[in-house]
Short mmCIF file of C-alpha atoms in Angstrom, two decimals:
data_model
loop_
_atom_site.label_atom_id
_atom_site.label_comp_id
_atom_site.label_asym_id
_atom_site.label_seq_id
_atom_site.Cartn_x
_atom_site.Cartn_y
_atom_site.Cartn_z
CA MET N 23 52.44 50.14 -39.19
CA SER N 24 54.45 47.16 -37.92
CA THR N 25 55.73 48.34 -34.49
CA ASP N 26 54.83 46.50 -31.40
CA LEU N 27 51.86 44.49 -32.44
CA THR N 28 51.00 41.72 -30.06
CA ASP N 29 49.52 38.83 -31.89
CA VAL N 30 47.78 41.22 -34.41
CA ARG N 31 48.55 41.92 -38.00
CA VAL N 32 47.71 44.86 -40.17
CA GLU N 33 47.38 45.26 -43.94
CA ASP N 34 46.20 48.06 -46.07
CA HIS N 35 44.31 47.22 -49.34
CA ALA N 36 43.25 50.09 -51.50
CA GLY N 37 42.09 52.40 -48.72
CA VAL N 38 40.80 49.42 -46.55
CA ARG N 39 42.55 48.98 -43.39
CA ILE N 40 42.61 45.20 -42.47
CA VAL N 41 43.27 44.22 -38.89
CA LEU N 42 43.77 40.61 -38.33
CA LEU N 43 43.98 38.68 -34.99
CA ASP N 44 47.14 36.63 -35.41
CA ARG N 45 47.46 33.88 -33.10
CA PRO N 46 46.03 31.04 -35.06
CA ALA N 47 47.43 28.17 -32.94
CA LYS N 48 45.24 29.41 -30.25
CA ARG N 49 42.10 30.02 -32.40
CA ASN N 50 43.03 33.66 -31.89
CA ALA N 51 42.16 33.50 -28.17
CA LEU N 52 42.15 37.08 -26.87
CA THR N 53 44.61 38.35 -24.38
CA PRO N 54 44.49 41.90 -22.71
CA ALA N 55 47.53 42.79 -24.83
CA MET N 56 45.81 41.85 -28.07
CA LEU N 57 42.72 43.87 -27.16
CA ALA N 58 44.77 46.83 -26.28
CA THR N 59 46.68 46.49 -29.67
CA VAL N 60 43.49 46.25 -31.59
CA ALA N 61 42.06 49.17 -29.73
CA ASP N 62 45.07 51.35 -30.59
CA LEU N 63 44.72 50.36 -34.18
CA VAL N 64 41.11 51.43 -34.30
CA ARG N 65 42.03 54.76 -32.64
CA THR N 66 44.80 55.33 -35.50
CA PHE N 67 42.28 54.15 -38.13
CA ALA N 68 39.79 56.69 -36.99
CA ALA N 69 42.20 59.45 -37.34
CA ASP N 70 43.95 58.27 -40.46
CA GLN N 71 42.65 60.17 -43.57
CA SER N 72 43.96 57.53 -45.88
CA ALA N 73 42.16 54.73 -44.49
CA LYS N 74 38.54 54.78 -45.52
CA ALA N 75 37.17 51.48 -44.13
CA LEU N 76 38.15 48.87 -41.47
CA VAL N 77 37.86 45.10 -41.64
CA LEU N 78 38.46 43.06 -38.57
CA GLY N 79 39.29 39.54 -39.23
CA GLY N 80 41.54 36.63 -37.90
CA GLU N 81 44.30 34.33 -39.27
CA GLY N 82 43.83 30.49 -39.12
CA PRO N 83 40.65 28.52 -39.11
CA VAL N 84 38.53 30.71 -36.88
CA PHE N 85 38.02 34.48 -36.44
CA CYS N 86 38.02 34.33 -32.70
CA GLY N 87 37.65 31.62 -30.06
CA GLY N 88 37.04 33.96 -27.27
CA PHE N 89 39.18 34.69 -24.20
CA ASP N 90 42.51 33.04 -23.42
CA LEU N 91 41.11 30.81 -20.67
CA LYS N 92 44.48 29.44 -19.65
CA MET N 93 45.73 32.88 -18.96
CA CYS N 94 42.41 33.62 -17.05
CA LEU N 95 43.03 30.64 -14.85
CA SER N 96 46.79 31.29 -14.30
CA ARG N 97 46.83 34.95 -13.94
CA PRO N 98 44.36 36.64 -11.51
CA GLY N 99 42.99 39.84 -12.86
CA THR N 100 43.30 38.60 -16.49
CA THR N 101 39.52 38.02 -16.84
CA ALA N 102 38.61 41.44 -15.52
CA ALA N 103 41.12 43.08 -17.83
CA LEU N 104 39.81 41.11 -20.87
CA LEU N 105 36.16 42.15 -19.99
CA THR N 106 37.13 45.78 -19.58
CA GLY N 107 39.24 45.73 -22.75
CA LEU N 108 36.49 44.04 -24.72
CA ALA N 109 33.80 46.63 -23.71
CA GLU N 110 36.32 49.27 -24.51
CA LEU N 111 36.96 47.82 -28.09
CA ILE N 112 33.29 47.30 -28.64
CA ASP N 113 32.62 51.06 -27.88
CA LEU N 114 35.69 52.08 -30.07
CA LEU N 115 34.49 50.09 -33.11
CA ASP N 116 30.81 51.14 -32.50
CA GLY N 117 31.95 54.84 -32.37
CA CYS N 118 33.72 54.80 -35.65
CA ASP N 119 31.92 56.97 -38.26
CA LYS N 120 33.77 55.16 -41.12
CA PRO N 121 32.68 51.71 -42.31
CA VAL N 122 33.55 48.67 -40.07
CA VAL N 123 33.14 45.26 -41.26
CA ILE N 124 33.86 41.98 -39.40
CA ALA N 125 35.06 38.79 -41.24
CA ALA N 126 33.81 36.08 -38.77
CA HIS N 127 34.97 33.01 -40.63
CA GLY N 128 35.06 29.62 -38.88
CA GLY N 129 33.33 31.00 -35.80
CA ALA N 130 33.08 33.75 -33.19
CA ILE N 131 32.78 32.51 -29.72
CA ALA N 132 31.98 34.30 -26.57
CA GLY N 133 34.22 37.46 -26.48
CA GLY N 134 34.74 36.96 -30.22
CA CYS N 135 30.94 36.86 -30.75
CA ALA N 136 30.56 39.97 -28.58
CA LEU N 137 32.48 42.03 -31.17
CA LEU N 138 29.94 41.43 -33.96
CA GLY N 139 27.41 43.83 -32.63
CA ALA N 140 29.85 46.67 -33.14
CA ALA N 141 30.14 46.38 -36.86
CA ASP N 142 28.09 47.81 -39.82
CA GLY N 143 28.44 44.52 -41.69
CA VAL N 144 29.30 40.94 -40.43
CA ILE N 145 30.13 38.05 -42.70
CA GLY N 146 30.46 34.51 -41.72
CA ASN N 147 30.20 30.95 -43.30
CA GLN N 148 27.74 28.06 -43.20
CA THR N 149 29.77 25.75 -41.01
CA GLY N 150 31.16 28.54 -38.68
CA GLN N 151 30.16 28.24 -34.98
CA TYR N 152 28.77 31.25 -33.18
CA GLY N 153 27.61 31.75 -29.61
CA TYR N 154 28.37 32.25 -25.92
CA PRO N 155 29.26 29.08 -24.14
CA VAL N 156 30.32 31.02 -21.02
CA LEU N 157 27.68 30.35 -18.25
CA LYS N 158 29.18 26.88 -17.62
CA LEU N 159 32.62 28.69 -17.04
CA GLY N 160 31.13 30.61 -14.16
CA LEU N 161 31.35 33.74 -16.07
CA SER N 162 28.57 36.07 -17.26
CA PRO N 163 28.45 37.19 -20.86
CA ALA N 164 26.31 40.25 -19.88
CA VAL N 165 28.97 42.65 -21.27
CA SER N 166 27.81 41.59 -24.74
CA ALA N 167 24.11 42.28 -24.23
CA PRO N 168 23.46 46.01 -25.38
CA ALA N 169 25.44 45.51 -28.56
CA LEU N 170 23.95 42.09 -29.29
CA ALA N 171 20.35 43.42 -28.64
CA GLU N 172 21.12 46.16 -31.00
CA LEU N 173 22.12 43.51 -33.66
CA ILE N 174 19.45 40.79 -33.16
CA GLY N 175 16.83 42.27 -30.69
CA TRP N 176 16.29 41.51 -27.01
CA GLY N 177 14.35 38.32 -27.65
CA ALA N 178 16.92 36.45 -29.56
CA ALA N 179 19.86 38.10 -27.51
CA ARG N 180 18.31 36.73 -24.33
CA ARG N 181 18.24 33.19 -25.66
CA ARG N 182 21.80 33.30 -27.01
CA LEU N 183 23.28 34.75 -23.93
CA LEU N 184 21.59 32.21 -21.62
CA ASP N 185 22.14 29.13 -23.95
CA VAL N 186 25.61 27.61 -23.83
CA GLY N 187 24.92 25.87 -27.22
CA LEU N 188 26.51 27.20 -30.36
CA ILE N 189 24.78 27.81 -33.71
CA ASP N 190 25.93 27.37 -37.16
CA GLY N 191 26.21 30.19 -39.86
CA HIS N 192 22.62 29.38 -41.13
CA GLU N 193 21.00 30.05 -37.80
CA ALA N 194 23.23 32.99 -37.16
CA ARG N 195 22.28 34.35 -40.56
CA ARG N 196 18.62 33.88 -39.76
CA LEU N 197 18.84 35.73 -36.40
CA GLY N 198 20.81 38.63 -37.95
CA LEU N 199 24.00 37.82 -36.13
CA LEU N 200 25.56 37.55 -39.66
CA HIS N 201 24.54 39.77 -42.53
CA GLN N 202 25.98 37.65 -45.27
CA LEU N 203 26.76 33.88 -45.38
CA MET N 204 29.51 32.47 -47.52
CA ASP N 205 29.79 28.78 -48.46
CA TRP N 206 33.44 28.51 -47.63
CA PRO N 207 35.34 30.00 -44.69
CA GLU N 208 38.17 31.22 -47.04
CA ASP N 209 35.78 33.34 -48.89
CA VAL N 210 34.76 35.39 -45.96
CA LEU N 211 37.79 37.79 -45.68
CA PRO N 212 37.87 38.58 -49.45
CA LYS N 213 34.14 39.31 -49.31
CA ALA N 214 34.50 41.49 -46.16
CA VAL N 215 37.27 43.46 -47.94
CA ARG N 216 35.13 43.90 -51.06
CA LEU N 217 32.11 44.97 -48.95
CA ALA N 218 34.31 47.47 -46.87
CA ALA N 219 35.69 48.90 -50.18
CA ASN N 220 32.08 49.32 -51.49
CA LEU N 221 30.99 51.04 -48.23
CA ALA N 222 34.14 53.23 -48.43
CA SER N 223 33.10 54.41 -51.90
CA LYS N 224 30.02 56.02 -50.62
CA PRO N 225 30.21 59.67 -49.83
CA PRO N 226 31.63 59.71 -46.27
CA GLU N 227 29.62 62.60 -44.83
CA GLY N 228 26.33 61.00 -45.46
CA TYR N 229 27.70 57.63 -44.12
CA ALA N 230 29.03 59.26 -40.87
CA ALA N 231 25.85 61.31 -40.33
CA THR N 232 23.75 58.14 -40.82
CA LYS N 233 25.87 56.13 -38.35
CA GLN N 234 25.65 59.07 -35.82
CA LEU N 235 21.77 59.15 -36.32
CA LEU N 236 21.44 55.46 -35.71
CA ARG N 237 23.59 55.49 -32.53
CA SER N 238 21.42 58.53 -31.25
CA LEU N 239 18.29 56.60 -31.87
CA ARG N 240 19.13 53.51 -29.99
CA GLY N 241 17.81 52.43 -26.60
CA GLY N 242 14.15 52.74 -27.04
CA GLY N 243 13.76 55.29 -24.26
CA PRO N 244 14.48 55.16 -20.55
CA ASN N 245 13.59 51.89 -18.65
CA GLN N 246 12.37 51.92 -15.09
CA ALA N 247 15.83 51.47 -13.66
CA GLY N 248 16.42 55.02 -14.99
CA GLY N 249 18.79 54.31 -17.71
CA GLU N 250 18.64 53.71 -21.45
CA THR N 251 18.50 50.11 -22.79
CA THR N 252 21.44 49.97 -25.11
CA GLY N 253 23.35 53.20 -24.76
CA ALA N 254 26.40 54.11 -22.72
CA GLY N 255 24.78 53.75 -19.36
CA ALA N 256 23.53 50.31 -20.30
CA ARG N 257 26.94 49.36 -21.48
CA ARG N 258 28.52 50.35 -18.15
CA ARG N 259 25.91 48.40 -16.30
CA ALA N 260 26.44 45.35 -18.48
CA LEU N 261 30.19 45.38 -18.03
CA ALA N 262 29.61 45.61 -14.18
CA ALA N 263 27.50 42.55 -14.30
CA SER N 264 30.14 40.55 -16.17
CA LEU N 265 32.80 41.86 -13.82
CA SER N 266 30.86 40.68 -10.69
CA THR N 267 31.57 37.15 -11.80
CA ALA N 268 35.24 37.49 -12.88
CA ASP N 269 37.84 35.67 -10.91
CA SER N 270 35.24 34.20 -8.56
CA SER N 271 36.14 31.00 -6.86
CA GLU N 272 33.46 29.18 -8.84
CA MET N 273 34.98 30.48 -12.14
CA HIS N 274 38.35 29.12 -11.01
CA THR N 275 36.92 25.72 -10.07
CA ARG N 276 35.12 25.48 -13.37
CA LEU N 277 38.03 26.46 -15.35
CA SER N 278 40.27 24.07 -13.56
CA ALA N 279 37.96 21.34 -14.27
CA LEU N 280 37.93 22.20 -17.84
CA PHE N 281 41.79 21.90 -18.10
CA ALA N 282 42.29 19.14 -15.63
CA PRO N 283 40.89 15.86 -17.04
CA ALA N 284 42.45 13.63 -19.60
CA ALA N 285 45.13 16.05 -20.60
CA SER N 286 47.03 13.41 -22.35
CA SER N 287 44.31 12.15 -24.75
CA SER N 288 44.22 14.38 -27.80
CA PRO N 289 43.17 17.59 -26.26
CA PRO N 290 40.49 19.32 -28.42
CA VAL N 291 41.54 22.61 -29.90
CA THR N 292 38.80 24.38 -27.93
CA LYS N 293 40.80 24.18 -24.79
CA ASP N 294 42.92 27.04 -26.08
CA SER N 295 39.80 29.33 -25.97
CA ALA N 296 36.20 29.20 -24.86
CA PRO N 297 34.74 25.92 -25.77
CA MET R 15 -9.00 16.25 -7.97
CA SER R 16 -5.36 16.34 -8.91
CA GLU R 17 -3.29 19.63 -8.50
CA LEU R 18 -4.09 22.17 -11.32
CA ALA R 19 -0.24 23.02 -11.56
CA THR R 20 2.39 20.46 -10.76
CA LEU R 21 5.99 21.01 -9.84
CA GLN R 22 8.52 18.32 -10.40
CA ILE R 23 12.15 18.70 -9.42
CA ASN R 24 15.03 16.60 -10.74
CA GLY R 25 18.52 17.75 -9.79
CA THR R 26 18.80 21.50 -10.89
CA VAL R 27 15.82 21.13 -13.41
CA ALA R 28 12.36 22.01 -12.42
CA ARG R 29 9.18 21.25 -14.51
CA LEU R 30 6.20 23.33 -13.96
CA THR R 31 3.15 21.77 -15.70
CA LEU R 32 -0.31 23.25 -16.39
CA ASN R 33 -2.50 20.32 -15.39
CA ARG R 34 -6.02 20.97 -16.49
CA PRO R 35 -5.93 18.97 -19.76
CA GLU R 36 -9.74 18.46 -19.94
CA GLN R 37 -10.02 22.18 -20.46
CA ARG R 38 -7.05 22.50 -22.56
CA ASN R 39 -5.07 24.05 -19.71
CA ALA R 40 -7.19 27.25 -19.98
CA LEU R 41 -6.11 29.81 -17.30
CA SER R 42 -9.03 29.80 -14.78
CA PRO R 43 -8.67 31.72 -11.41
CA ASP R 44 -7.89 28.47 -9.74
CA LEU R 45 -5.25 27.30 -12.17
CA LEU R 46 -3.52 30.68 -11.98
CA ALA R 47 -3.69 30.43 -8.12
CA ALA R 48 -2.00 27.09 -8.40
CA LEU R 49 0.66 28.50 -10.72
CA HIS R 50 1.40 31.34 -8.28
CA SER R 51 1.91 29.00 -5.36
CA GLN R 52 4.14 26.67 -7.27
CA ILE R 53 6.32 29.63 -8.70
CA ASP R 54 6.68 31.16 -5.23
CA LEU R 55 8.11 27.83 -4.20
CA LEU R 56 10.35 27.51 -7.22
CA ARG R 57 11.65 31.04 -6.80
CA GLN R 58 12.87 30.17 -3.27
CA LYS R 59 14.77 27.20 -4.68
CA ALA R 60 16.14 29.22 -7.64
CA VAL R 61 17.30 32.02 -5.28
CA ALA R 62 19.13 29.39 -3.20
CA SER R 63 20.94 28.18 -6.47
CA GLU R 64 19.20 24.87 -6.22
CA ILE R 65 17.37 25.29 -9.69
CA ASN R 66 19.07 26.24 -12.93
CA VAL R 67 16.35 25.45 -15.40
CA CYS R 68 12.45 25.72 -15.18
CA VAL R 69 10.59 23.94 -18.12
CA LEU R 70 7.02 25.21 -18.40
CA THR R 71 4.64 22.95 -20.29
CA GLY R 72 1.03 21.68 -20.38
CA ALA R 73 -0.47 18.28 -19.67
CA GLY R 74 -2.32 16.47 -22.37
CA ARG R 75 -2.51 17.68 -25.89
CA SER R 76 -2.55 21.60 -25.39
CA PHE R 77 0.04 23.87 -24.00
CA CYS R 78 -2.61 26.50 -22.99
CA ALA R 79 -5.88 27.57 -24.53
CA GLY R 80 -5.68 31.05 -22.97
CA MET R 81 -7.87 32.81 -20.47
CA ASP R 82 -10.76 30.91 -19.08
CA LEU R 83 -13.35 33.72 -18.52
CA LYS R 84 -16.50 31.51 -17.83
CA ALA R 85 -16.40 31.61 -14.12
CA VAL R 86 -15.83 35.39 -13.96
CA LEU R 87 -17.47 36.99 -16.83
CA GLY R 88 -20.26 39.40 -15.74
CA ASN R 89 -18.47 40.21 -12.44
CA ASP R 90 -16.21 43.05 -13.11
CA ALA R 91 -14.09 42.75 -9.97
CA LEU R 92 -13.41 39.15 -10.62
CA VAL R 93 -12.34 39.90 -14.26
CA GLU R 94 -9.94 42.50 -12.97
CA GLU R 95 -8.56 40.10 -10.38
CA LEU R 96 -8.02 37.35 -12.95
CA LEU R 97 -6.15 39.73 -15.31
CA LEU R 98 -4.04 41.01 -12.57
CA SER R 99 -3.12 37.45 -11.40
CA LEU R 100 -2.18 36.70 -15.07
CA ALA R 101 -0.09 39.86 -15.33
CA MET R 102 1.65 39.16 -11.90
CA PHE R 103 2.34 35.47 -12.92
CA THR R 104 4.04 36.59 -16.10
CA HIS R 105 6.29 38.98 -13.99
CA LYS R 106 7.16 36.30 -11.50
CA LEU R 107 8.11 33.89 -14.34
CA ARG R 108 10.16 36.45 -16.16
CA THR R 109 12.08 37.35 -13.00
CA LEU R 110 12.71 33.86 -11.82
CA PRO R 111 16.51 33.70 -11.24
CA CYS R 112 16.91 30.55 -13.42
CA ILE R 113 16.56 29.86 -17.13
CA THR R 114 12.87 29.37 -18.27
CA LEU R 115 12.13 27.21 -21.19
CA ALA R 116 8.64 26.87 -22.59
CA VAL R 117 7.91 23.50 -24.20
CA ALA R 118 4.73 24.10 -26.33
CA ASN R 119 3.51 20.56 -26.62
CA GLY R 120 0.35 21.72 -28.32
CA ALA R 121 -1.84 24.83 -28.88
CA ALA R 122 -0.65 28.05 -27.15
CA ILE R 123 -3.42 30.61 -27.52
CA GLY R 124 -3.82 34.17 -26.42
CA GLY R 125 -2.58 34.34 -22.75
CA GLY R 126 -1.18 30.85 -23.23
CA CYS R 127 1.05 32.03 -26.18
CA GLY R 128 1.87 34.95 -23.83
CA LEU R 129 3.29 32.56 -21.22
CA LEU R 130 5.47 31.06 -23.99
CA THR R 131 6.56 34.68 -24.80
CA VAL R 132 7.65 35.45 -21.36
CA CYS R 133 10.03 32.59 -21.10
CA ASP R 134 13.73 32.94 -21.85
CA MET R 135 13.63 30.16 -24.57
CA SER R 136 10.82 28.22 -26.20
CA ILE R 137 10.35 25.31 -28.46
CA THR R 138 7.44 23.75 -30.13
CA HIS R 139 6.74 21.28 -33.14
CA ALA R 140 5.42 21.91 -36.74
CA ASP R 141 1.84 20.79 -35.96
CA SER R 142 1.16 22.95 -33.04
CA LYS R 143 -0.97 26.02 -33.27
CA MET R 144 -0.36 29.33 -31.70
CA GLY R 145 -0.95 32.95 -31.86
CA PHE R 146 -2.92 35.94 -30.38
CA PRO R 147 -6.66 35.88 -31.73
CA GLU R 148 -7.69 38.53 -29.06
CA VAL R 149 -8.66 41.15 -31.48
CA ASP R 150 -10.99 38.69 -33.37
CA LEU R 151 -12.91 38.39 -30.09
CA GLY R 152 -13.01 42.12 -29.13
CA VAL R 153 -10.42 41.63 -26.49
CA CYS R 154 -7.26 43.63 -25.98
CA PRO R 155 -4.08 41.53 -25.50
CA ALA R 156 -2.61 44.04 -23.20
CA VAL R 157 -0.80 41.86 -20.72
CA VAL R 158 1.10 40.05 -23.35
CA ALA R 159 1.93 42.99 -25.55
CA PRO R 160 4.93 44.27 -23.56
CA TRP R 161 6.38 40.77 -23.54
CA LEU R 162 5.83 40.33 -27.26
CA VAL R 163 7.49 43.68 -27.99
CA LYS R 164 10.60 42.61 -26.08
CA LYS R 165 10.53 39.18 -27.90
CA ILE R 166 10.15 40.12 -31.48
CA GLY R 167 10.35 44.00 -31.67
CA ALA R 168 7.66 46.63 -31.80
CA GLY R 169 7.00 46.52 -35.57
CA ALA R 170 6.49 42.75 -35.77
CA ALA R 171 4.48 42.77 -32.55
CA ARG R 172 2.07 45.42 -33.85
CA ASN R 173 1.35 43.43 -36.92
CA MET R 174 0.87 40.24 -35.03
CA LEU R 175 -1.46 41.45 -32.33
CA LEU R 176 -3.61 43.66 -34.67
CA SER R 177 -3.93 40.72 -37.23
CA GLY R 178 -5.25 38.17 -34.69
CA GLY R 179 -5.70 34.63 -35.94
CA LEU R 180 -3.36 31.65 -35.38
CA MET R 181 -0.23 30.37 -37.10
CA SER R 182 1.59 26.97 -37.25
CA GLY R 183 4.69 26.09 -35.29
CA HIS R 184 6.83 26.69 -38.30
CA GLU R 185 5.45 30.30 -38.84
CA ALA R 186 5.80 31.10 -35.12
CA HIS R 187 9.46 30.09 -35.36
CA ALA R 188 9.86 32.20 -38.54
CA ARG R 189 8.38 35.15 -36.73
CA GLY R 190 10.46 34.75 -33.65
CA ILE R 191 7.68 33.67 -31.19
CA VAL R 192 9.42 30.32 -30.56
CA CYS R 193 13.18 30.02 -30.71
CA ASP R 194 13.18 26.36 -32.05
CA VAL R 195 10.82 24.23 -33.97
CA ALA R 196 11.08 20.41 -34.25
CA PRO R 197 9.43 18.47 -37.12
CA THR R 198 7.33 16.26 -34.85
CA LEU R 199 6.19 16.22 -31.17
CA GLU R 200 8.56 13.14 -30.50
CA GLU R 201 11.48 14.95 -32.10
CA MET R 202 10.72 18.01 -29.95
CA HIS R 203 11.06 15.95 -26.69
CA THR R 204 14.43 14.81 -27.96
CA GLN R 205 15.55 18.28 -28.56
CA VAL R 206 14.19 19.37 -25.18
CA ASN R 207 16.36 16.69 -23.36
CA ALA R 208 19.44 17.72 -25.02
CA MET R 209 18.77 21.39 -24.36
CA VAL R 210 17.81 20.81 -20.76
CA GLU R 211 21.10 18.83 -20.31
CA ARG R 212 23.08 21.66 -21.73
CA LEU R 213 21.40 24.40 -19.63
CA ALA R 214 21.48 22.34 -16.43
CA GLY R 215 25.24 22.80 -16.05
CA ALA R 216 25.18 26.74 -16.03
CA SER R 217 26.91 28.47 -13.09
CA PRO R 218 24.19 29.78 -10.97
CA ALA R 219 26.00 32.92 -9.99
CA ALA R 220 26.83 33.77 -13.54
CA LEU R 221 23.30 32.86 -14.70
CA LYS R 222 21.76 35.26 -12.03
CA ALA R 223 24.06 37.98 -13.01
CA THR R 224 23.21 37.63 -16.58
CA LYS R 225 19.48 37.26 -16.30
CA GLY R 226 19.30 40.07 -13.78
CA LEU R 227 21.06 42.40 -16.22
CA LEU R 228 18.84 41.32 -19.21
CA ASN R 229 15.70 41.93 -17.05
CA GLU R 230 16.92 45.34 -16.04
CA LEU R 231 17.98 46.57 -19.36
CA ASP R 232 14.95 45.40 -21.23
CA ASP R 233 12.71 46.66 -18.46
CA SER R 234 11.16 43.36 -17.57
CA ILE R 235 11.36 44.32 -13.90
CA ASN R 236 8.80 46.99 -14.62
CA GLU R 237 5.67 45.93 -12.63
CA ALA R 238 3.70 49.14 -13.19
CA VAL R 239 3.43 48.56 -16.99
CA LEU R 240 1.79 45.08 -16.21
CA ARG R 241 -0.70 46.38 -13.70
CA LYS R 242 -1.76 49.06 -16.18
CA ALA R 243 -2.06 46.43 -18.96
CA ALA R 244 -4.13 44.12 -16.63
CA ALA R 245 -6.66 47.03 -15.91
CA LEU R 246 -6.87 47.96 -19.59
CA SER R 247 -7.59 44.28 -20.71
CA ALA R 248 -10.07 43.90 -17.86
CA ALA R 249 -11.95 47.10 -18.80
CA VAL R 250 -12.28 45.97 -22.41
CA ILE R 251 -13.52 42.61 -21.31
CA ASN R 252 -16.06 44.25 -18.96
CA SER R 253 -17.44 46.46 -21.70
CA PRO R 254 -21.01 45.62 -22.66
CA ALA R 255 -20.18 44.98 -26.29
CA THR R 256 -17.24 42.59 -25.62
CA GLN R 257 -19.25 40.78 -22.91
CA GLY R 258 -22.18 40.11 -25.28
CA MET R 259 -19.73 38.84 -27.98
CA LEU R 260 -17.86 36.52 -25.49
CA ARG R 261 -21.11 35.00 -24.13
CA LYS R 262 -22.23 34.15 -27.60
CA LYS R 263 -18.79 32.66 -28.32
CA MET R 264 -18.91 30.61 -25.08
CA GLY R 265 -22.55 29.56 -25.63
CA MET R 266 -23.49 31.32 -22.19
#
């Protein structure tokens, strides 16, 4: 299980496959290679009879701070690759018939927050920070919209995607972005593993059939534009909307401004990831 | 007489105010006509990326007391026109290519609560009153229904629209009608200022891409649904039973 893993770690714990983003010094900021690695691990998990449930978590203080913005700025094409990789990973996690739990301790920002909609259960903590502060970076978070709307409804999803402000664990729990709230960040992963083990103990046929049914029920019927609201077509259109903003000159200007000023005076950790 | 709807612009932030305080900003044909002309102007500026945020609020102590039927009741065609005007205004408000923030300074009733529901974000304070008392008056809240379903989901919207009555700002927050609730009016204005400052810095291109996608996927662009809703609402108001009831209520 340990070959060629880029900034990702894997553990097995009594039938629960635990995949951990492992780039703690960068708040687990996502690179295209990390997303591809996690996607491969999810495919392996889906086919592995011995793994009964999946937990996705992160090492260090925060589950995931979003995209690696320095890489987005310095290597053209990175942002588009990240958006495409993120959409693919959301689809893969969402398409698993076995239990999927996310341990979002400390925070899940932007691309990290986008993953939450793809899990059967999401656990966070009170002081964690959640949200999509990306409109000020010149980038659209539209890619998250279908899965987020599935999780918390269109009304709340609209507000969260258009507001660059972050919310704490309590508000995230109130909105349904988190299903369970822990007092302390270090309690989140153990709780997620216990939840995954519990879900894995249920008869798998019924669990899989229920997940498949829920997927087939989504969307609420066709909209005027001729597509469903949260299904595969909607996900493609959402990705396209985000891609239309990737690597624009405005994005580069705004990211440059983010990294340029006062680089000498104690740079906040958020500069390694979406602020 | 002052303008019934005022538009102030400060940097990338616009402020659209219902300005008929002596009638609690009730939506008369004239007020809606004023809102239409202001939002058409606003749309041009937002399309040109000059505006990022539009704050919608009411002058005086109320946000909006709902439809003002006094001038039109008894004239079927005028009732139909008024409801269609409301419906098309909600569509324009939803499809503005900037962030819309409803600041419910006071009561938001019926169609007024509907305007708040259409906005991308909304805030009020604990002492305000809001809700959809249409069914209590024999009226059908058809124009606001599609927006409420998108805002809080079909199950919750069904219960709310069929229950009628009003609720406090706190309850409106708990039920998802408003996104935020402040303990007092004063505190609400402080929160609004912080929110507007935060939103004003959004990238116009990214904002348009995001809002366009949301409006497409949740079917907000669907004008036909609203036209049908306006016709239904007008038909119920024009029925003899409802007319009699409304006349009695309004002391006509």
